[in-house]
Amino acid sequence: MRNFFKNESGATAIEYGLIAGLIAVAIIGAVTTLGTKTASTFDKVSSQMV
């Protein structure tokens, strides 16, 4: 029974999963913002060329 309560491998896996999830959310946010700004820039360039 003591070995069961001392085993922390599941907790470590959960922590790594949470860290990976937070990194994924940060990347998605950055890419979304960058995509919006890039689209805006292309629209401005396109309107200047016409």
XYZ file of N, CA, C and O in Angstrom:
200
model
N 0.822 -1.191 0.000
C 0.000 0.000 0.000
C 0.866 1.255 0.000
O 0.522 2.234 -0.641
N 1.986 1.224 0.691
C 2.873 2.399 0.730
C 3.430 2.712 -0.652
O 3.559 3.881 -1.020
N 3.769 1.663 -1.392
C 4.312 1.894 -2.735
C 3.291 2.578 -3.634
O 3.643 3.396 -4.479
N 2.034 2.248 -3.459
C 0.981 2.860 -4.263
C 0.907 4.363 -4.010
O 0.780 5.165 -4.938
N 0.998 4.763 -2.760
C 0.897 6.188 -2.429
C 2.188 6.952 -2.726
O 2.161 8.160 -2.919
N 3.315 6.262 -2.791
C 4.588 6.922 -3.097
C 4.803 7.069 -4.600
O 5.640 7.845 -5.021
N 4.066 6.302 -5.378
C 4.235 6.348 -6.832
C 3.698 7.667 -7.364
O 2.509 7.942 -7.275
N 4.569 8.490 -7.936
C 4.181 9.808 -8.441
C 4.272 9.907 -9.956
O 4.221 10.993 -10.518
N 4.410 8.792 -10.649
C 4.560 8.847 -12.103
C 3.292 9.367 -12.772
O 3.360 10.074 -13.764
N 2.127 9.051 -12.247
C 0.885 9.573 -12.815
C 0.784 11.076 -12.654
O 0.353 11.786 -13.560
N 1.189 11.576 -11.501
C 1.148 13.020 -11.262
C 2.104 13.749 -12.205
O 1.777 14.824 -12.720
N 3.256 13.166 -12.438
C 4.225 13.778 -13.340
C 3.672 13.825 -14.760
O 3.818 14.830 -15.453
N 3.023 12.750 -15.179
C 2.447 12.720 -16.522
C 1.361 13.781 -16.658
O 1.252 14.449 -17.695
N 0.555 13.954 -15.630
C -0.494 14.974 -15.670
C 0.120 16.367 -15.749
O -0.341 17.229 -16.502
N 1.176 16.603 -15.010
C 1.846 17.909 -15.042
C 2.407 18.192 -16.428
O 2.262 19.303 -16.945
N 3.035 17.194 -17.043
C 3.553 17.393 -18.395
C 2.419 17.646 -19.384
O 2.550 18.460 -20.300
N 1.312 16.973 -19.197
C 0.161 17.194 -20.063
C -0.386 18.605 -19.930
O -0.739 19.242 -20.920
N -0.449 19.108 -18.692
C -0.920 20.481 -18.479
C 0.026 21.501 -19.092
O -0.413 22.491 -19.702
N 1.314 21.267 -18.950
C 2.301 22.178 -19.541
C 2.173 22.179 -21.057
O 2.176 23.239 -21.698
N 2.032 20.995 -21.649
C 1.881 20.901 -23.103
C 0.604 21.612 -23.555
O 0.594 22.293 -24.586
N -0.465 21.485 -22.781
C -1.712 22.164 -23.115
C -1.578 23.671 -23.076
O -2.075 24.373 -23.951
N -0.909 24.171 -22.058
C -0.700 25.621 -21.956
C 0.167 26.146 -23.092
O -0.092 27.232 -23.630
N 1.181 25.388 -23.459
C 2.030 25.791 -24.590
C 1.212 25.812 -25.870
O 1.338 26.734 -26.686
N 0.343 24.812 -26.050
C -0.494 24.764 -27.250
C -1.432 25.969 -27.308
O -1.613 26.572 -28.371
N -2.015 26.344 -26.185
C -2.914 27.512 -26.146
C -2.138 28.782 -26.497
O -2.632 29.633 -27.249
N -0.930 28.909 -25.975
C -0.109 30.089 -26.286
C 0.238 30.143 -27.771
O 0.176 31.214 -28.391
N 0.579 29.001 -28.347
C 0.926 28.962 -29.773
C -0.293 29.302 -30.626
O -0.189 30.077 -31.587
N -1.446 28.749 -30.277
C -2.663 29.036 -31.044
C -2.999 30.524 -30.974
O -3.355 31.138 -31.982
N -2.864 31.110 -29.798
C -3.122 32.543 -29.659
C -2.170 33.385 -30.486
O -2.576 34.343 -31.145
N -0.902 33.031 -30.465
C 0.097 33.782 -31.229
C -0.141 33.653 -32.726
O -0.059 34.644 -33.467
N -0.441 32.461 -33.185
C -0.669 32.252 -34.617
C -1.933 32.975 -35.077
O -1.961 33.550 -36.166
N -2.959 32.964 -34.257
C -4.189 33.667 -34.607
C -3.939 35.164 -34.733
O -4.370 35.801 -35.699
N -3.236 35.729 -33.774
C -2.922 37.153 -33.815
C -2.049 37.484 -35.017
O -2.300 38.463 -35.733
N -1.043 36.676 -35.241
C -0.143 36.905 -36.376
C -0.897 36.784 -37.689
O -0.682 37.585 -38.606
N -1.784 35.814 -37.795
C -2.567 35.631 -39.020
C -3.463 36.817 -39.296
O -3.597 37.262 -40.436
N -4.078 37.349 -38.260
C -4.951 38.511 -38.421
C -4.153 39.727 -38.873
O -4.571 40.454 -39.780
N -3.006 39.933 -38.261
C -2.183 41.085 -38.646
C -1.641 40.921 -40.063
O -1.563 41.900 -40.813
N -1.277 39.708 -40.431
C -0.769 39.456 -41.781
C -1.864 39.702 -42.811
O -1.616 40.317 -43.856
N -3.070 39.231 -42.535
C -4.188 39.455 -43.460
C -4.466 40.944 -43.606
O -4.728 41.425 -44.715
N -4.396 41.671 -42.512
C -4.619 43.116 -42.559
C -3.561 43.798 -43.421
O -3.876 44.679 -44.224
N -2.320 43.372 -43.273
C -1.226 43.956 -44.061
C -1.419 43.669 -45.544
O -1.252 44.555 -46.385
N -1.780 42.445 -45.886
C -2.014 42.110 -47.291
C -3.189 42.891 -47.861
O -3.170 43.298 -49.029
N -4.229 43.112 -47.061
C -5.359 43.914 -47.533
C -4.935 45.356 -47.826
O -5.355 45.922 -48.827
N -4.114 45.907 -46.951
C -3.632 47.279 -47.177
C -2.785 47.370 -48.440
O -2.941 48.289 -49.242
N -1.889 46.405 -48.635
C -1.033 46.397 -49.821
C -1.891 46.226 -51.075
O -1.680 46.904 -52.092
N -2.871 45.355 -50.991
C -3.742 45.104 -52.136
C -4.533 46.367 -52.519
O -4.676 46.674 -53.695
N -5.027 47.068 -51.526
C -5.813 48.278 -51.828
C -4.925 49.385 -52.383
O -5.385 50.207 -53.166
N -3.650 49.419 -52.012
C -2.730 50.436 -52.535
C -2.352 50.151 -53.987
O -2.022 51.072 -54.739
N -2.383 48.894 -54.389
C -1.978 48.519 -55.747
C -3.080 48.809 -56.763
O -2.804 48.950 -57.943
N -4.316 48.921 -56.323
C -5.435 49.122 -57.257
C -5.589 50.558 -57.622
O -5.214 51.509 -57.200
